Amino acid sequence: MDVREDIVAAIAEALRRSGLEADGVDIAVERPREAAHGDLSTPVAMSLAKKLKQNPLAIAERIAAAVDLPRDLVAAVEAVRPGFVNFRLALPVLQRTVPAILASGDRYGRSDAGKGRTIQVEYVSANPTGPLVIVSARAASVGSCILNLLDASGYGTHAEYYVNDYGKQIEALGESLRFRAKERFGQAAGESIEQYQYPGSYLTTIAGEADEETARKWLEHTVASAELGRYASNQLLASIRRDMQDFGARFDDYFLESTLHPRAVQAAFDRLVAGGHTYQQDGAVFFRSTAFGDDKDRVIRKADGEPTYFLADIAYHADKLARGYDRAVGLLGPDHHGHVPRMQAAMAALGAAPDWLEIIMVGWVRLMEGGNPVSMSKRAGEFIAMRELIDDVGVDVAKYFFLMRRANSPLDFDLTLARKQSDENPVYYVQYAHARIASVIRFAEERGEAAAAGKSDPSQLVAPEERALMLHLLHFPVTVSGAAEAREPHRVTTYAQELATAFHQFYHACRIVGEDPALSAARLDLARATKVVLKNALDLLGVTAPSSM
RNA sequence: GACCCCGUAGCUCAGUCGGAUAGAGCAACAGCCUUCUAAGCUGUGGGUCGGAGGUUCGAAUCCUCCCGGGGUCGCCA
């Protein structure tokens, strides 16, 4: 099925026949940058040269001579200095992808590479003490796309949001809400919001929306701050869930930290103690994370007897481990990278496989407008909300911008560019290609010249632009599985952009609906196949594929 | 101070488990619409890959040091 696999197998066979076998040599087959270097290439001769102490070009020549591949698969094999073996694919194998894609439809690009292994993905997980901010939108984009990629690659996935609805921060949230209630009833004289931890105006809204009887009770201190905090965090969590839903971010569960207290937290503590991974010092209990590579031991129970946040996090991850996922992927914000070694250490202490917990760092997002950073409002606690960004630029643009870059790199989000509904905006470039194809198909149908999809003769497709486009289509599945394995969504945006380019070039060079019916039918099918792949790529990104623009 | 991330074209960034002449988008300039969407296509200019060493057939990629930017270092969450 996959041409690469056939080529790898043929190279392996050629090595055996030529007596060039060397254990542990990886037969890499990659796409050369230069089209002149063929469609696929292997540097394996150069790897072997080192081991066998022979001239790499000579080895490459022996491989090229010994490789045996069907002529309808590979048209040319060439050994080139300094020692590459280049393969030029035969037209038939490229042409066959067109009907194959049309037959597969939305399944094209999917694979069973994951073999049903299960991966749990935890993402966003922002505290329910305020509205979601920009970096959460980025995490939501990246996490969703990784889930889509894993699903497409045959993994069983589970998406989860960890809600820190417990502890001092919730009490502080309650106190801040109480102040806003006092303000509502004109009883806040002599106090200022500056004294409180959560000065954002959203608590004013929550205090204002509560019914009067309830809100008046909040003024009395018989209502505990923790209770008030739970009220506020529930309201905030509800709005977070709405935001995530509107953004198209999938969550199978919202896991509440509060459900871990006290039993699961105690159980995690007991396990670490029983495993001999703890010691007491200054009245506190420490987890010896340095034994697992952390640079400092970490407190898990404070001198006052309370568990730390870290211990609850360990309990949470122990819960995940007990659920039996083959792997857990967690997205963390840029201010949390210090947590990685200690969390890895804790999982090791609990007996997880070394690579069981995989952490992906999501980089900072800086909003830029007119070339300058957007300054946060002067009022403390007011951040740019995710909701504002979405209202401003739309879901598609926001997601695409976040997925264009590597997840862990800092990102300047150019609002000025994102707002432009023009050719300067990269989102529209890809969407436009899809809309353009839809339009051409409509045109052909209106003229009554649109044959049924997949019935054409693909051997009509011989132009260089047609060949280049088919080659791109052929590479989609390996792009998807590679992006899934590497957890790198930006590979899909890069691919989508390249595919759009290949299509636009084809469109300009080749008239689709033309004089020759057989050629028109073949080109229309090529356009349809391109549309399928663009749609599948955009689906993975969570971005819509419009039929007209 | 220790540790982590980053430094590639004017701007934003790909390329980083070592591979061929370092790429894309935007910006600049010059062309292309009487026929399927010009949100498109074609071309031009633009680089000591932060710097200096090292490893080797080969380094943007790996190692060391330095410079610059950001971050983390709590019995907070």
PDB file of N, CA and C in Angstrom, chain A residues 122 162 164 255 257 260-261 264-273 277-278 285-289 294 298-301 307-323 339-352 356-357:
ATOM      1  N   GLU A 122      -4.443  15.382  28.757  1.00  0.00           N
ATOM      2  CA  GLU A 122      -4.966  16.403  29.661  1.00  0.00           C
ATOM      3  C   GLU A 122      -4.503  17.755  29.148  1.00  0.00           C
ATOM      4  N   TYR A 162      -8.367  19.053  34.048  1.00  0.00           N
ATOM      5  CA  TYR A 162      -8.191  18.908  35.496  1.00  0.00           C
ATOM      6  C   TYR A 162      -8.550  20.234  36.149  1.00  0.00           C
ATOM      7  N   ASN A 164      -8.743  22.599  39.283  1.00  0.00           N
ATOM      8  CA  ASN A 164      -8.231  22.845  40.641  1.00  0.00           C
ATOM      9  C   ASN A 164      -9.266  23.642  41.435  1.00  0.00           C
ATOM     10  N   PHE A 255     -12.251  16.684  35.426  1.00  0.00           N
ATOM     11  CA  PHE A 255     -11.910  15.967  36.659  1.00  0.00           C
ATOM     12  C   PHE A 255     -11.700  16.975  37.784  1.00  0.00           C
ATOM     13  N   GLU A 257     -10.483  18.315  41.234  1.00  0.00           N
ATOM     14  CA  GLU A 257      -9.485  18.045  42.269  1.00  0.00           C
ATOM     15  C   GLU A 257     -10.166  17.753  43.601  1.00  0.00           C
ATOM     16  N   LEU A 260     -10.589  14.330  44.999  1.00  0.00           N
ATOM     17  CA  LEU A 260      -9.425  13.555  45.453  1.00  0.00           C
ATOM     18  C   LEU A 260      -9.206  13.697  46.960  1.00  0.00           C
ATOM     19  N   HIS A 261      -9.842  14.726  47.516  1.00  0.00           N
ATOM     20  CA  HIS A 261      -9.623  15.015  48.941  1.00  0.00           C
ATOM     21  C   HIS A 261     -10.729  14.406  49.777  1.00  0.00           C
ATOM     22  N   ALA A 264      -8.108   9.959  48.265  1.00  0.00           N
ATOM     23  CA  ALA A 264      -7.131   9.626  47.229  1.00  0.00           C
ATOM     24  C   ALA A 264      -5.785  10.300  47.502  1.00  0.00           C
ATOM     25  N   VAL A 265      -5.856  11.506  48.075  1.00  0.00           N
ATOM     26  CA  VAL A 265      -4.632  12.218  48.394  1.00  0.00           C
ATOM     27  C   VAL A 265      -3.873  11.474  49.491  1.00  0.00           C
ATOM     28  N   GLN A 266      -4.616  11.026  50.477  1.00  0.00           N
ATOM     29  CA  GLN A 266      -4.000  10.255  51.562  1.00  0.00           C
ATOM     30  C   GLN A 266      -3.407   8.959  51.012  1.00  0.00           C
ATOM     31  N   ALA A 267      -4.125   8.338  50.121  1.00  0.00           N
ATOM     32  CA  ALA A 267      -3.662   7.064  49.561  1.00  0.00           C
ATOM     33  C   ALA A 267      -2.350   7.254  48.796  1.00  0.00           C
ATOM     34  N   ALA A 268      -2.270   8.354  48.047  1.00  0.00           N
ATOM     35  CA  ALA A 268      -1.037   8.636  47.307  1.00  0.00           C
ATOM     36  C   ALA A 268       0.112   8.873  48.282  1.00  0.00           C
ATOM     37  N   PHE A 269      -0.204   9.599  49.321  1.00  0.00           N
ATOM     38  CA  PHE A 269       0.801   9.864  50.369  1.00  0.00           C
ATOM     39  C   PHE A 269       1.301   8.543  50.960  1.00  0.00           C
ATOM     40  N   ASP A 270       0.351   7.681  51.312  1.00  0.00           N
ATOM     41  CA  ASP A 270       0.714   6.401  51.934  1.00  0.00           C
ATOM     42  C   ASP A 270       1.583   5.559  50.997  1.00  0.00           C
ATOM     43  N   ARG A 271       1.270   5.608  49.733  1.00  0.00           N
ATOM     44  CA  ARG A 271       2.062   4.807  48.789  1.00  0.00           C
ATOM     45  C   ARG A 271       3.504   5.295  48.736  1.00  0.00           C
ATOM     46  N   LEU A 272       3.671   6.621  48.726  1.00  0.00           N
ATOM     47  CA  LEU A 272       5.033   7.155  48.669  1.00  0.00           C
ATOM     48  C   LEU A 272       5.790   6.812  49.949  1.00  0.00           C
ATOM     49  N   VAL A 273       5.093   6.897  51.076  1.00  0.00           N
ATOM     50  CA  VAL A 273       5.738   6.564  52.359  1.00  0.00           C
ATOM     51  C   VAL A 273       6.104   5.086  52.374  1.00  0.00           C
ATOM     52  N   HIS A 277       9.974   6.521  49.843  1.00  0.00           N
ATOM     53  CA  HIS A 277      10.387   7.676  49.060  1.00  0.00           C
ATOM     54  C   HIS A 277      10.253   9.003  49.806  1.00  0.00           C
ATOM     55  N   THR A 278      10.023   8.919  51.122  1.00  0.00           N
ATOM     56  CA  THR A 278       9.763  10.158  51.863  1.00  0.00           C
ATOM     57  C   THR A 278      10.634  10.251  53.107  1.00  0.00           C
ATOM     58  N   VAL A 285       6.717  16.710  55.532  1.00  0.00           N
ATOM     59  CA  VAL A 285       7.116  15.464  54.889  1.00  0.00           C
ATOM     60  C   VAL A 285       7.560  15.770  53.463  1.00  0.00           C
ATOM     61  N   PHE A 286       8.745  15.288  53.125  1.00  0.00           N
ATOM     62  CA  PHE A 286       9.319  15.522  51.810  1.00  0.00           C
ATOM     63  C   PHE A 286       9.281  14.257  50.966  1.00  0.00           C
ATOM     64  N   PHE A 287       9.058  14.433  49.689  1.00  0.00           N
ATOM     65  CA  PHE A 287       9.212  13.358  48.706  1.00  0.00           C
ATOM     66  C   PHE A 287      10.616  13.480  48.134  1.00  0.00           C
ATOM     67  N   ARG A 288      11.342  12.356  48.183  1.00  0.00           N
ATOM     68  CA  ARG A 288      12.730  12.388  47.731  1.00  0.00           C
ATOM     69  C   ARG A 288      12.777  12.310  46.206  1.00  0.00           C
ATOM     70  N   SER A 289      12.401  13.391  45.570  1.00  0.00           N
ATOM     71  CA  SER A 289      12.343  13.391  44.100  1.00  0.00           C
ATOM     72  C   SER A 289      13.742  13.420  43.492  1.00  0.00           C
ATOM     73  N   ASP A 294      15.179  14.846  39.970  1.00  0.00           N
ATOM     74  CA  ASP A 294      14.806  16.230  40.269  1.00  0.00           C
ATOM     75  C   ASP A 294      15.972  16.890  40.995  1.00  0.00           C
ATOM     76  N   ARG A 298      10.853  17.620  47.341  1.00  0.00           N
ATOM     77  CA  ARG A 298       9.646  18.463  47.368  1.00  0.00           C
ATOM     78  C   ARG A 298       8.742  18.100  48.547  1.00  0.00           C
ATOM     79  N   VAL A 299       8.206  19.134  49.156  1.00  0.00           N
ATOM     80  CA  VAL A 299       7.275  18.925  50.264  1.00  0.00           C
ATOM     81  C   VAL A 299       5.965  18.380  49.722  1.00  0.00           C
ATOM     82  N   ILE A 300       5.458  17.330  50.360  1.00  0.00           N
ATOM     83  CA  ILE A 300       4.126  16.852  49.982  1.00  0.00           C
ATOM     84  C   ILE A 300       3.134  17.048  51.132  1.00  0.00           C
ATOM     85  N   ARG A 301       3.641  17.129  52.363  1.00  0.00           N
ATOM     86  CA  ARG A 301       2.737  17.474  53.464  1.00  0.00           C
ATOM     87  C   ARG A 301       3.402  18.556  54.304  1.00  0.00           C
ATOM     88  N   PRO A 307      -1.935  18.755  52.929  1.00  0.00           N
ATOM     89  CA  PRO A 307      -1.232  18.298  51.725  1.00  0.00           C
ATOM     90  C   PRO A 307      -0.901  19.486  50.832  1.00  0.00           C
ATOM     91  N   THR A 308       0.189  19.370  50.090  1.00  0.00           N
ATOM     92  CA  THR A 308       0.498  20.430  49.128  1.00  0.00           C
ATOM     93  C   THR A 308      -0.260  20.170  47.834  1.00  0.00           C
ATOM     94  N   TYR A 309      -0.252  21.183  46.983  1.00  0.00           N
ATOM     95  CA  TYR A 309      -0.853  21.062  45.656  1.00  0.00           C
ATOM     96  C   TYR A 309      -0.191  19.920  44.892  1.00  0.00           C
ATOM     97  N   PHE A 310       1.116  19.821  45.080  1.00  0.00           N
ATOM     98  CA  PHE A 310       1.885  18.783  44.383  1.00  0.00           C
ATOM     99  C   PHE A 310       1.385  17.387  44.739  1.00  0.00           C
ATOM    100  N   LEU A 311       1.087  17.188  46.030  1.00  0.00           N
ATOM    101  CA  LEU A 311       0.600  15.866  46.447  1.00  0.00           C
ATOM    102  C   LEU A 311      -0.746  15.553  45.788  1.00  0.00           C
ATOM    103  N   ALA A 312      -1.614  16.550  45.711  1.00  0.00           N
ATOM    104  CA  ALA A 312      -2.900  16.327  45.041  1.00  0.00           C
ATOM    105  C   ALA A 312      -2.671  15.981  43.570  1.00  0.00           C
ATOM    106  N   ASP A 313      -1.683  16.639  42.969  1.00  0.00           N
ATOM    107  CA  ASP A 313      -1.359  16.372  41.576  1.00  0.00           C
ATOM    108  C   ASP A 313      -0.840  14.937  41.406  1.00  0.00           C
ATOM    109  N   ILE A 314      -0.065  14.507  42.370  1.00  0.00           N
ATOM    110  CA  ILE A 314       0.409  13.117  42.340  1.00  0.00           C
ATOM    111  C   ILE A 314      -0.785  12.170  42.437  1.00  0.00           C
ATOM    112  N   ALA A 315      -1.708  12.492  43.336  1.00  0.00           N
ATOM    113  CA  ALA A 315      -2.897  11.645  43.487  1.00  0.00           C
ATOM    114  C   ALA A 315      -3.682  11.595  42.180  1.00  0.00           C
ATOM    115  N   TYR A 316      -3.765  12.755  41.530  1.00  0.00           N
ATOM    116  CA  TYR A 316      -4.488  12.821  40.254  1.00  0.00           C
ATOM    117  C   TYR A 316      -3.822  11.932  39.202  1.00  0.00           C
ATOM    118  N   HIS A 317      -2.505  12.030  39.121  1.00  0.00           N
ATOM    119  CA  HIS A 317      -1.801  11.220  38.130  1.00  0.00           C
ATOM    120  C   HIS A 317      -1.803   9.741  38.489  1.00  0.00           C
ATOM    121  N   ALA A 318      -1.823   9.448  39.791  1.00  0.00           N
ATOM    122  CA  ALA A 318      -1.945   8.054  40.218  1.00  0.00           C
ATOM    123  C   ALA A 318      -3.298   7.507  39.772  1.00  0.00           C
ATOM    124  N   ASP A 319      -4.305   8.362  39.831  1.00  0.00           N
ATOM    125  CA  ASP A 319      -5.633   7.971  39.364  1.00  0.00           C
ATOM    126  C   ASP A 319      -5.604   7.644  37.872  1.00  0.00           C
ATOM    127  N   LYS A 320      -4.956   8.508  37.103  1.00  0.00           N
ATOM    128  CA  LYS A 320      -4.819   8.264  35.658  1.00  0.00           C
ATOM    129  C   LYS A 320      -4.110   6.941  35.404  1.00  0.00           C
ATOM    130  N   LEU A 321      -3.031   6.731  36.151  1.00  0.00           N
ATOM    131  CA  LEU A 321      -2.237   5.512  35.971  1.00  0.00           C
ATOM    132  C   LEU A 321      -3.100   4.285  36.244  1.00  0.00           C
ATOM    133  N   ALA A 322      -3.895   4.381  37.303  1.00  0.00           N
ATOM    134  CA  ALA A 322      -4.747   3.255  37.689  1.00  0.00           C
ATOM    135  C   ALA A 322      -5.815   2.979  36.641  1.00  0.00           C
ATOM    136  N   ARG A 323      -6.161   4.011  35.878  1.00  0.00           N
ATOM    137  CA  ARG A 323      -7.180   3.815  34.851  1.00  0.00           C
ATOM    138  C   ARG A 323      -6.640   3.000  33.675  1.00  0.00           C
ATOM    139  N   HIS A 339       7.751  22.026  36.903  1.00  0.00           N
ATOM    140  CA  HIS A 339       7.006  20.920  37.494  1.00  0.00           C
ATOM    141  C   HIS A 339       7.301  19.590  36.826  1.00  0.00           C
ATOM    142  N   VAL A 340       7.879  19.662  35.647  1.00  0.00           N
ATOM    143  CA  VAL A 340       8.047  18.438  34.870  1.00  0.00           C
ATOM    144  C   VAL A 340       8.916  17.405  35.592  1.00  0.00           C
ATOM    145  N   PRO A 341      10.127  17.788  36.025  1.00  0.00           N
ATOM    146  CA  PRO A 341      10.973  16.770  36.660  1.00  0.00           C
ATOM    147  C   PRO A 341      10.355  16.171  37.924  1.00  0.00           C
ATOM    148  N   ARG A 342       9.682  16.983  38.715  1.00  0.00           N
ATOM    149  CA  ARG A 342       9.137  16.434  39.958  1.00  0.00           C
ATOM    150  C   ARG A 342       7.957  15.503  39.679  1.00  0.00           C
ATOM    151  N   MET A 343       7.178  15.851  38.645  1.00  0.00           N
ATOM    152  CA  MET A 343       6.037  14.988  38.310  1.00  0.00           C
ATOM    153  C   MET A 343       6.518  13.679  37.714  1.00  0.00           C
ATOM    154  N   GLN A 344       7.552  13.769  36.863  1.00  0.00           N
ATOM    155  CA  GLN A 344       8.140  12.547  36.301  1.00  0.00           C
ATOM    156  C   GLN A 344       8.690  11.687  37.437  1.00  0.00           C
ATOM    157  N   ALA A 345       9.304  12.350  38.397  1.00  0.00           N
ATOM    158  CA  ALA A 345       9.885  11.624  39.529  1.00  0.00           C
ATOM    159  C   ALA A 345       8.792  10.897  40.304  1.00  0.00           C
ATOM    160  N   ALA A 346       7.686  11.592  40.533  1.00  0.00           N
ATOM    161  CA  ALA A 346       6.599  10.986  41.297  1.00  0.00           C
ATOM    162  C   ALA A 346       6.044   9.768  40.560  1.00  0.00           C
ATOM    163  N   MET A 347       5.902   9.892  39.238  1.00  0.00           N
ATOM    164  CA  MET A 347       5.360   8.762  38.490  1.00  0.00           C
ATOM    165  C   MET A 347       6.317   7.584  38.513  1.00  0.00           C
ATOM    166  N   ALA A 348       7.606   7.868  38.465  1.00  0.00           N
ATOM    167  CA  ALA A 348       8.593   6.795  38.554  1.00  0.00           C
ATOM    168  C   ALA A 348       8.476   6.100  39.917  1.00  0.00           C
ATOM    169  N   ALA A 349       8.310   6.904  40.957  1.00  0.00           N
ATOM    170  CA  ALA A 349       8.188   6.339  42.304  1.00  0.00           C
ATOM    171  C   ALA A 349       6.937   5.471  42.421  1.00  0.00           C
ATOM    172  N   LEU A 350       5.918   5.818  41.663  1.00  0.00           N
ATOM    173  CA  LEU A 350       4.675   5.039  41.701  1.00  0.00           C
ATOM    174  C   LEU A 350       4.708   3.871  40.728  1.00  0.00           C
ATOM    175  N   GLY A 351       5.845   3.686  40.063  1.00  0.00           N
ATOM    176  CA  GLY A 351       6.017   2.499  39.239  1.00  0.00           C
ATOM    177  C   GLY A 351       5.571   2.627  37.799  1.00  0.00           C
ATOM    178  N   ALA A 352       5.357   3.864  37.335  1.00  0.00           N
ATOM    179  CA  ALA A 352       4.974   4.032  35.930  1.00  0.00           C
ATOM    180  C   ALA A 352       6.194   3.813  35.049  1.00  0.00           C
ATOM    181  N   TRP A 356       5.892   6.975  30.392  1.00  0.00           N
ATOM    182  CA  TRP A 356       4.427   6.938  30.499  1.00  0.00           C
ATOM    183  C   TRP A 356       3.823   8.334  30.502  1.00  0.00           C
ATOM    184  N   LEU A 357       4.421   9.201  31.302  1.00  0.00           N
ATOM    185  CA  LEU A 357       3.915  10.571  31.362  1.00  0.00           C
ATOM    186  C   LEU A 357       4.726  11.455  30.429  1.00  0.00           C
TER     187      LEU A 357
END
